GROMACS .gro file of N, CA, C and O in nm:
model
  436
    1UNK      N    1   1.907   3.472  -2.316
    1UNK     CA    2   1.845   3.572  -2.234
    1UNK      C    3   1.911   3.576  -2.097
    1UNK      O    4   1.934   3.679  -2.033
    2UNK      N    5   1.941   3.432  -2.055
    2UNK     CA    6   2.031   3.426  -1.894
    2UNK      C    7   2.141   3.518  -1.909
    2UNK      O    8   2.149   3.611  -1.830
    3UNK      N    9   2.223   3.505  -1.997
    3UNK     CA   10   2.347   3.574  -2.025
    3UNK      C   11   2.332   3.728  -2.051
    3UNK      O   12   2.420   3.792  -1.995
    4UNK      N   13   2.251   3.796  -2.116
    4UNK     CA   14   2.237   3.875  -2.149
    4UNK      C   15   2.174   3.986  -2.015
    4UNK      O   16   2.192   4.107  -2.005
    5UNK      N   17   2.107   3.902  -1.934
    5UNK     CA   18   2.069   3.960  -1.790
    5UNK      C   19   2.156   3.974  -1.698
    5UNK      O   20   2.187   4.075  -1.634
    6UNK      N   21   2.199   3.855  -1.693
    6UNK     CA   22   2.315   3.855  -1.592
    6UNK      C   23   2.461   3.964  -1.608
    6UNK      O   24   2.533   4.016  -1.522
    7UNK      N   25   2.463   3.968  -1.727
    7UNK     CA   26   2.562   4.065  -1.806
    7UNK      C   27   2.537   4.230  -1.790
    7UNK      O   28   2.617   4.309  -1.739
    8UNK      N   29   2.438   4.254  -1.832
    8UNK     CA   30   2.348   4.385  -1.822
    8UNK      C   31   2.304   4.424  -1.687
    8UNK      O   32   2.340   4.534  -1.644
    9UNK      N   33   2.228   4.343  -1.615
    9UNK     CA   34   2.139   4.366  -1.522
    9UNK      C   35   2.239   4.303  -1.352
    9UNK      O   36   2.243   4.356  -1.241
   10UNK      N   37   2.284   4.212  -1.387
   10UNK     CA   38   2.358   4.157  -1.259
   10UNK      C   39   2.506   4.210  -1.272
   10UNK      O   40   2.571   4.170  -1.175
   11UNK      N   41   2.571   4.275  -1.346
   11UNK     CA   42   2.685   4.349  -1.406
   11UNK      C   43   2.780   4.238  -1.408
   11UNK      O   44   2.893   4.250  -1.360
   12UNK      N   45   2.727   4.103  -1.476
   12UNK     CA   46   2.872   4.012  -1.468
   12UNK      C   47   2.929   4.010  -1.628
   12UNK      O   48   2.904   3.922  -1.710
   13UNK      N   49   2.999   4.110  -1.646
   13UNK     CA   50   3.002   4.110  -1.759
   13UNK      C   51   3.073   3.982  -1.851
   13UNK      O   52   3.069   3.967  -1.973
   14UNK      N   53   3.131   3.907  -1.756
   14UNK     CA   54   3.229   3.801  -1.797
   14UNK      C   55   3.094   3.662  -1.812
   14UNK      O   56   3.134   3.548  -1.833
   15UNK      N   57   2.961   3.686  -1.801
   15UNK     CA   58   2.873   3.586  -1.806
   15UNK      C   59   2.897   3.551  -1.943
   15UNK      O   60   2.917   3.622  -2.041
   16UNK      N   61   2.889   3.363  -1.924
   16UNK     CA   62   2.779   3.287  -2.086
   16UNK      C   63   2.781   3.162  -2.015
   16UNK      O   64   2.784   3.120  -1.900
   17UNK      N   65   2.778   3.117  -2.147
   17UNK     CA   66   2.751   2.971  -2.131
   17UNK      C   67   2.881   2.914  -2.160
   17UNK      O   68   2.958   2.965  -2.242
   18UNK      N   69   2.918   2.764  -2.065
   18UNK     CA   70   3.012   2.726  -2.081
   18UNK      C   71   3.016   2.640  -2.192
   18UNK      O   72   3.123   2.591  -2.230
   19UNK      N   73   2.890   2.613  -2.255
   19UNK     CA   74   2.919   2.546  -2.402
   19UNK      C   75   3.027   2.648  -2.490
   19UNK      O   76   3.135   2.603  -2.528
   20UNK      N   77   2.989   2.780  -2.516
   20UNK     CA   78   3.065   2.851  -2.563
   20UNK      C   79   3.181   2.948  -2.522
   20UNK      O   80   3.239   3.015  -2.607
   21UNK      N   81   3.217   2.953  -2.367
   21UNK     CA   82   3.329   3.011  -2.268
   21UNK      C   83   3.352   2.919  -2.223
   21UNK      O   84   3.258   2.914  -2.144
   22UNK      N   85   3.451   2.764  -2.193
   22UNK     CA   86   3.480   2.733  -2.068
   22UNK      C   87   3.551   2.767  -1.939
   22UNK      O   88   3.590   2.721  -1.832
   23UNK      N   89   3.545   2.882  -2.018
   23UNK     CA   90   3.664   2.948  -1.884
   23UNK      C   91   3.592   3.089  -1.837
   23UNK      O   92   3.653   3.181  -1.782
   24UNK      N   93   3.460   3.092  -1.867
   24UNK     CA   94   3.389   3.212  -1.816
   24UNK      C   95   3.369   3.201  -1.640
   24UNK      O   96   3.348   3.099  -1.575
   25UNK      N   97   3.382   3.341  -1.591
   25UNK     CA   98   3.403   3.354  -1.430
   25UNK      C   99   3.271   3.309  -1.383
   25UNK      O  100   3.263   3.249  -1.276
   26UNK      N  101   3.186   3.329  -1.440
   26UNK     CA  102   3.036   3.340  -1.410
   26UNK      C  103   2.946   3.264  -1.514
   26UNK      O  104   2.884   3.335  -1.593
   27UNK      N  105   2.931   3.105  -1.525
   27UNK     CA  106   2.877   3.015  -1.623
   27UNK      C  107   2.768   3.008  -1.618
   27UNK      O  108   2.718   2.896  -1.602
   28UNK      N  109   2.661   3.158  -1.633
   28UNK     CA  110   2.533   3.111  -1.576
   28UNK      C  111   2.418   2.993  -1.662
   28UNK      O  112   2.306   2.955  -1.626
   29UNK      N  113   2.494   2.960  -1.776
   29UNK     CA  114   2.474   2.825  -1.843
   29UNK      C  115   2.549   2.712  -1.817
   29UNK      O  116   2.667   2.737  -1.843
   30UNK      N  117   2.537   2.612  -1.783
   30UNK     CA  118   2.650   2.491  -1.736
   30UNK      C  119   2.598   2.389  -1.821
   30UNK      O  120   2.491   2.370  -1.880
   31UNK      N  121   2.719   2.322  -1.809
   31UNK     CA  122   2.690   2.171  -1.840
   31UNK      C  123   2.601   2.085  -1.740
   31UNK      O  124   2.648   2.074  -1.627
   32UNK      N  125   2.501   2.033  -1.760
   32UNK     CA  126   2.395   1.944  -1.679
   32UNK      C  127   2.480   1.845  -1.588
   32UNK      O  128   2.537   1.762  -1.659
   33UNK      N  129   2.505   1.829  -1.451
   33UNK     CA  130   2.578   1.780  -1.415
   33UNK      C  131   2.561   1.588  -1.456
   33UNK      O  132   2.659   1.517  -1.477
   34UNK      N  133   2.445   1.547  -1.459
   34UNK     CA  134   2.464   1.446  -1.518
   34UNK      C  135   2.564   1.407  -1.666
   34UNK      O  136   2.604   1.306  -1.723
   35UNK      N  137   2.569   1.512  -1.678
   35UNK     CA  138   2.641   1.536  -1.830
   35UNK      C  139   2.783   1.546  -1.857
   35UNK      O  140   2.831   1.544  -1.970
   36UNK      N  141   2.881   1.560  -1.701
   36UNK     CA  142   2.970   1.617  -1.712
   36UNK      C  143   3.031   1.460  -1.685
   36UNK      O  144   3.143   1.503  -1.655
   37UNK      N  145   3.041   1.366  -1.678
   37UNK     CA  146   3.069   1.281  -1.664
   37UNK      C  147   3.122   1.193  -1.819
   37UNK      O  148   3.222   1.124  -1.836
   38UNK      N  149   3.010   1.229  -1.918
   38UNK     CA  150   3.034   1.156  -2.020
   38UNK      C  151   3.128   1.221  -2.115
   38UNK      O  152   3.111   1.343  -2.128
   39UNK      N  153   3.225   1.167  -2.186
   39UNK     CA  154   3.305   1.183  -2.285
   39UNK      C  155   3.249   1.153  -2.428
   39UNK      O  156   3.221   1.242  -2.509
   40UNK      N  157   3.239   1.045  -2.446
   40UNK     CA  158   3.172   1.038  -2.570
   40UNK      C  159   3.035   1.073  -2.606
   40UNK      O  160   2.953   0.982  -2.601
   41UNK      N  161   2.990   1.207  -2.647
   41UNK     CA  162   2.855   1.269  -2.641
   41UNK      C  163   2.760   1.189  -2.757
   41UNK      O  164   2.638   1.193  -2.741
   42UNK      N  165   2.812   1.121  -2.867
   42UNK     CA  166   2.719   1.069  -2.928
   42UNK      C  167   2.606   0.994  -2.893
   42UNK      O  168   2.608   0.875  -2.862
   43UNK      N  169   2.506   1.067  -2.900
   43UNK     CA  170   2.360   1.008  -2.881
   43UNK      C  171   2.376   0.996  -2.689
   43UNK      O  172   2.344   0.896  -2.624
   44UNK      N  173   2.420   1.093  -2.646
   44UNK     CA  174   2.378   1.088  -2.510
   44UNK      C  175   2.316   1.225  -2.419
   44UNK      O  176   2.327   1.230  -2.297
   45UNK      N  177   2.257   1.322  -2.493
   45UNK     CA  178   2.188   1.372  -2.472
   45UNK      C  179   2.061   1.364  -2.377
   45UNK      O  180   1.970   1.293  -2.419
   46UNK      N  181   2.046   1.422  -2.266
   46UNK     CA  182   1.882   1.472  -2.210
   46UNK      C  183   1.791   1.457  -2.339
   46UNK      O  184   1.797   1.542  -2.428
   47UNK      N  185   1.708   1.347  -2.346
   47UNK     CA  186   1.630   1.323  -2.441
   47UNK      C  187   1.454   1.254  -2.358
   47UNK      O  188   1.451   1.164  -2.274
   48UNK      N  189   1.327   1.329  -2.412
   48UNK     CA  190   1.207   1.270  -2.360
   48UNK      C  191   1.149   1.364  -2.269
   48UNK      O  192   1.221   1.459  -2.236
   49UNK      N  193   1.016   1.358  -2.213
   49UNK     CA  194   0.961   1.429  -2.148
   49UNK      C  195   1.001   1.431  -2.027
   49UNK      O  196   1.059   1.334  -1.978
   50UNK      N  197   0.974   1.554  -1.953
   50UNK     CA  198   1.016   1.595  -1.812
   50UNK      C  199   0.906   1.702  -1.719
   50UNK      O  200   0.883   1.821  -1.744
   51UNK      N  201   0.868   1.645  -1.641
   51UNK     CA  202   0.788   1.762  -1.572
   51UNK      C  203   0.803   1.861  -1.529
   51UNK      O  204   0.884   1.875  -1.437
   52UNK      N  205   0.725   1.980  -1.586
   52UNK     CA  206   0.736   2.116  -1.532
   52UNK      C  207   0.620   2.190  -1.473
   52UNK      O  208   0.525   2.228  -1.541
   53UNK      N  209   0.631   2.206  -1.366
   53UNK     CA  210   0.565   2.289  -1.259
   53UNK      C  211   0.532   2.437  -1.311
   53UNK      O  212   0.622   2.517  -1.290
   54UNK      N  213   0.413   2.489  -1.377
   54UNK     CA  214   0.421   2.618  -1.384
   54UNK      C  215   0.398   2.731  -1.292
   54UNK      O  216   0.324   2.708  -1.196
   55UNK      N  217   0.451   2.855  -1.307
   55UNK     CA  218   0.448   2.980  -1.221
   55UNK      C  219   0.330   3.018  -1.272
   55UNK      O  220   0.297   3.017  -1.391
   56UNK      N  221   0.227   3.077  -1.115
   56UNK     CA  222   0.133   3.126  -1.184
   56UNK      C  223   0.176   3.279  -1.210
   56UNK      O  224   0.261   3.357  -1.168
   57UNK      N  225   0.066   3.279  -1.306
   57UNK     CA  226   0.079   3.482  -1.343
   57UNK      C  227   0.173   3.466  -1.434
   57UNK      O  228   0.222   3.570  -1.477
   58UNK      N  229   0.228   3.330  -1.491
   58UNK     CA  230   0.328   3.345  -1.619
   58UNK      C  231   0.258   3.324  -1.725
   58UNK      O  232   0.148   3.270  -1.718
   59UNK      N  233   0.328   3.377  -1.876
   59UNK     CA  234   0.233   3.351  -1.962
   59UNK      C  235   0.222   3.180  -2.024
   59UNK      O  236   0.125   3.126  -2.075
   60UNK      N  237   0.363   3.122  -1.996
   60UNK     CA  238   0.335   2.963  -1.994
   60UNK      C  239   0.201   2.954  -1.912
   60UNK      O  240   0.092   2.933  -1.963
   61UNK      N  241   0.227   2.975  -1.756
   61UNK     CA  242   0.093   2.902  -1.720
   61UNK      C  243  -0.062   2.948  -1.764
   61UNK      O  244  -0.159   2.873  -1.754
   62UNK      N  245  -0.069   3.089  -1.817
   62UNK     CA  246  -0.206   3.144  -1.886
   62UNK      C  247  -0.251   3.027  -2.030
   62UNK      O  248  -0.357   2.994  -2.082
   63UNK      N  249  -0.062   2.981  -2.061
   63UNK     CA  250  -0.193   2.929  -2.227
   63UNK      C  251  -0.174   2.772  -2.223
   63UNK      O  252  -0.173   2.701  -2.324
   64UNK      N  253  -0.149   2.700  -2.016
   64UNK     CA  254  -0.202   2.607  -2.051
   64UNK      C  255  -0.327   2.590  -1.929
   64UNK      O  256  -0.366   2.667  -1.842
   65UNK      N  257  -0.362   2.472  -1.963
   65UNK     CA  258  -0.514   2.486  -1.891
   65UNK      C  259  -0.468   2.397  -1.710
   65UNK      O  260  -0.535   2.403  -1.606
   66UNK      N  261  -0.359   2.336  -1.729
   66UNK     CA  262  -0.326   2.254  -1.597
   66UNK      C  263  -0.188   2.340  -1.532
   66UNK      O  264  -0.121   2.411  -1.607
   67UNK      N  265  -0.166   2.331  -1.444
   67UNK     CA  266  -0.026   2.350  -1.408
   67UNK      C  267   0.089   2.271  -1.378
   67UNK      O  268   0.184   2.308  -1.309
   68UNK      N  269   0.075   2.155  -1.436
   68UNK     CA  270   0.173   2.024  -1.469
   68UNK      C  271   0.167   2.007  -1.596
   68UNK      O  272   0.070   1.942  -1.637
   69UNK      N  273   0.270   2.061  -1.702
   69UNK     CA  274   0.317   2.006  -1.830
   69UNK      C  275   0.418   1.937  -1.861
   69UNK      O  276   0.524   1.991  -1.828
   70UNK      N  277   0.430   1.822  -1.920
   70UNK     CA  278   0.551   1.765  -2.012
   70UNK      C  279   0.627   1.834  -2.077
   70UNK      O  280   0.608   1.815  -2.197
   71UNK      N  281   0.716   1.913  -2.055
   71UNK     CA  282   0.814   1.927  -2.113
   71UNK      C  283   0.926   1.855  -2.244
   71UNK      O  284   0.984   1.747  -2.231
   72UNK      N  285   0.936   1.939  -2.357
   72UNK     CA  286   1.019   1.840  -2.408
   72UNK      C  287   1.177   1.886  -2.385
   72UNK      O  288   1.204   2.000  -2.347
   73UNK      N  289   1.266   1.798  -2.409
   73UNK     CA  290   1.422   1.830  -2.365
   73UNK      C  291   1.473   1.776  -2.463
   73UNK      O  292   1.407   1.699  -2.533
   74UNK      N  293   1.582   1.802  -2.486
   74UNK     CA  294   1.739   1.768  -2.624
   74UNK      C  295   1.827   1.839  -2.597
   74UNK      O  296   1.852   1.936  -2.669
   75UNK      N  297   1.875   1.819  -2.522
   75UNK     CA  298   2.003   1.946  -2.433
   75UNK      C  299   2.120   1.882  -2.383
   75UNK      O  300   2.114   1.759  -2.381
   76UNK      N  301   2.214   1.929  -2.347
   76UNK     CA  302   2.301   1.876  -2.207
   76UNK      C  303   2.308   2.005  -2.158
   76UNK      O  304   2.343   1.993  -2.041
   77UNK      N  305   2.294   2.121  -2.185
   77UNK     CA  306   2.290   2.275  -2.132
   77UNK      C  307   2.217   2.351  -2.079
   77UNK      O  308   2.144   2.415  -2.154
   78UNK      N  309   2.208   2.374  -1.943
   78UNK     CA  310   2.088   2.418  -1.827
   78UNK      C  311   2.098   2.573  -1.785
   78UNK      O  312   2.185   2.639  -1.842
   79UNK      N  313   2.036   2.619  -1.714
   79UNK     CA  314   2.071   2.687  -1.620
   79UNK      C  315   2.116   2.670  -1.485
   79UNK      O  316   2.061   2.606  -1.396
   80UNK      N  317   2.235   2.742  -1.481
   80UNK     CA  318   2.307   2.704  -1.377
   80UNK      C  319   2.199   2.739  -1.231
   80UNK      O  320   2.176   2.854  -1.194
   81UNK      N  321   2.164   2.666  -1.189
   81UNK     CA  322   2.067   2.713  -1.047
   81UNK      C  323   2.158   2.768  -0.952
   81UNK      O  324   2.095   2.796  -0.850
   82UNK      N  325   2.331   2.808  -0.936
   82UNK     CA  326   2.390   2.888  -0.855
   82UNK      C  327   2.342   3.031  -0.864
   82UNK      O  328   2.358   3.116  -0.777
   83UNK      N  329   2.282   3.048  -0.976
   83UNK     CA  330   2.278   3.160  -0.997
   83UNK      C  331   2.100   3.243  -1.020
   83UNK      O  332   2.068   3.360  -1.042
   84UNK      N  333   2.023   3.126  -1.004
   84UNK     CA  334   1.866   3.130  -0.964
   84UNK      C  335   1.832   3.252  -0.849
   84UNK      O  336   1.780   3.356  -0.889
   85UNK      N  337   1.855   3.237  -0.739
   85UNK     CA  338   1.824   3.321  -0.648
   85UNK      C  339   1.861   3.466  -0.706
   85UNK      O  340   1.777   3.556  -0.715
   86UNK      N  341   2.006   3.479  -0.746
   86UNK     CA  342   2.056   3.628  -0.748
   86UNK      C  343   1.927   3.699  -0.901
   86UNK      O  344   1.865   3.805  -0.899
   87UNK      N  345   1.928   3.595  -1.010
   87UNK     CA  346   1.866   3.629  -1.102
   87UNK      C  347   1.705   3.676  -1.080
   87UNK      O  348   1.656   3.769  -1.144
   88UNK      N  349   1.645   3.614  -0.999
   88UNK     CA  350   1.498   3.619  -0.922
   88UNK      C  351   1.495   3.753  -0.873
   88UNK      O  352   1.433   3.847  -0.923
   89UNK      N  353   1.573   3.754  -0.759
   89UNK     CA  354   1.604   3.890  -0.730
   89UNK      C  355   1.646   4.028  -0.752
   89UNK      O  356   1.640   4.136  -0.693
   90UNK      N  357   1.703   3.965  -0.895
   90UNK     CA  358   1.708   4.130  -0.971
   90UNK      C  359   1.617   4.133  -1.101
   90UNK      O  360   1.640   4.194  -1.206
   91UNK      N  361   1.496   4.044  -1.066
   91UNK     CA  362   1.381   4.065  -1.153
   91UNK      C  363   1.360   3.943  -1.282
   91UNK      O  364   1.265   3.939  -1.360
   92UNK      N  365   1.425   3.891  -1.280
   92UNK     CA  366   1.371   3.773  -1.367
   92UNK      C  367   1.282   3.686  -1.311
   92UNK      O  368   1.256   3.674  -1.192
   93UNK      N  369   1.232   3.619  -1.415
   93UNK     CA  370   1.081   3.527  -1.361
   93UNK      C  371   1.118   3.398  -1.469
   93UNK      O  372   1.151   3.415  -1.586
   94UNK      N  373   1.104   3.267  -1.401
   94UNK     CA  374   1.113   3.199  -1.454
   94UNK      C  375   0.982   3.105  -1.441
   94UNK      O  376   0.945   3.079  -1.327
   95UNK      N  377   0.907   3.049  -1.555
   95UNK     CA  378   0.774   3.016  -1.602
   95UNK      C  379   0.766   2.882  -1.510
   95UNK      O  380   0.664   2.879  -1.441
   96UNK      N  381   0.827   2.804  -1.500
   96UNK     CA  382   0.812   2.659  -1.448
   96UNK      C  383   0.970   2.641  -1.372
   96UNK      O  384   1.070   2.712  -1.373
   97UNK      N  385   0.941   2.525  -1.316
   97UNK     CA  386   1.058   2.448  -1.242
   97UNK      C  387   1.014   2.301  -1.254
   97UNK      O  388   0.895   2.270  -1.259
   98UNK      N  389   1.112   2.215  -1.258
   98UNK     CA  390   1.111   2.079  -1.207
   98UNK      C  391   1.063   2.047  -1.063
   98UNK      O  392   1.149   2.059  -0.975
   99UNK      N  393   0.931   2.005  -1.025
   99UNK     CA  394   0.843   1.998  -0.888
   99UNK      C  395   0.963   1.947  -0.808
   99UNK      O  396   1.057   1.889  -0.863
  100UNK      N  397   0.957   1.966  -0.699
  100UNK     CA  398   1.022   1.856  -0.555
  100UNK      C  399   1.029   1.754  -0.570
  100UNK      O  400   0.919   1.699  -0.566
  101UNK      N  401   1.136   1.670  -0.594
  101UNK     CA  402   1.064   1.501  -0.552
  101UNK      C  403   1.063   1.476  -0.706
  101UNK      O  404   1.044   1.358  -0.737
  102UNK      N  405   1.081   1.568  -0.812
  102UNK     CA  406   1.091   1.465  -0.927
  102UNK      C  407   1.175   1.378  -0.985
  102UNK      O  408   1.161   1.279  -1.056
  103UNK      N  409   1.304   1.463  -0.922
  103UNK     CA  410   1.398   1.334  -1.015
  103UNK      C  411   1.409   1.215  -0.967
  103UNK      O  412   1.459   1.120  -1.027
  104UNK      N  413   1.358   1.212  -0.845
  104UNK     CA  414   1.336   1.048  -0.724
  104UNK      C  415   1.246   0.981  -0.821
  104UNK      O  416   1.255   0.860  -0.844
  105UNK      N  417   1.146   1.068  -0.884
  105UNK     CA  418   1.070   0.996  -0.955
  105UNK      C  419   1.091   0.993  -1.093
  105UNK      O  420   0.981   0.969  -1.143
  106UNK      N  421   1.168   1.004  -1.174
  106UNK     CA  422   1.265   1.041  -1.340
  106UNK      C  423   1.382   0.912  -1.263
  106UNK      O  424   1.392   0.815  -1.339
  107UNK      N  425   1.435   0.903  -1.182
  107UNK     CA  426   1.498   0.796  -1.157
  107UNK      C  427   1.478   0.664  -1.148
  107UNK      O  428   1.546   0.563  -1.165
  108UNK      N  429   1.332   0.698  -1.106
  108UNK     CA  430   1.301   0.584  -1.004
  108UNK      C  431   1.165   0.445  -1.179
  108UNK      O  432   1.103   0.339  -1.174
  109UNK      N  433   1.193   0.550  -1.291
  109UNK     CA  434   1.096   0.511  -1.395
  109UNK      C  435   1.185   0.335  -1.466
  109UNK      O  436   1.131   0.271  -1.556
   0.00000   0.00000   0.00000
């Protein structure tokens, strides 16, 4: 859906993800920077719960009853947050974020 907005709606037509472009001008999918470090990917995946902050007025936050959920993850492939603001601004909404102060505390476990 990032790609497809950003492509359409932000006119980058050269958008994806760098799992599948590494040489795209505009990666509004990246590699997780913790991620870019490792070579051998076996079994090193973003794996386990992660906190997410929901937006109100989203429909995540309507069908849960708190606005702090566990998240589950199995990824090394994010959204690139260079590209958060411009996307916000030409109308996308994104349901949750990772709170302030969490990965001090995802680090600190």
């Amino acid at each position: 859906m990032v790609v497809e907005f950003s492509r359409n709606v932000l006119g980058h037509e050269d958008a994806n993800s760098t799992e599948f472009d590494p040489s795209t001008s505009y990666p509004v999918i990246d590699l997780m920077p913790d991620q870019r470090s490792i070579s051998d990917m076996g079994g090193t995946m973003r794996l386990g719960l992660y906190p997410c902050e929901l937006q109100p007025g989203t429909h995540a936050a309507e069908a849960y009853p708190q606005p702090l959920v566990q998240e589950r993850h199995r990824h090394r492939f994010e959204l690139n947050n260079t590209y958060r603001e411009a996307l916000q601004a030409s109308g996308m909404r994104f349901s949750g974020f990772l709170p302030m102060g969490a990965w001090w505390r995802l680090l600190s476990w």
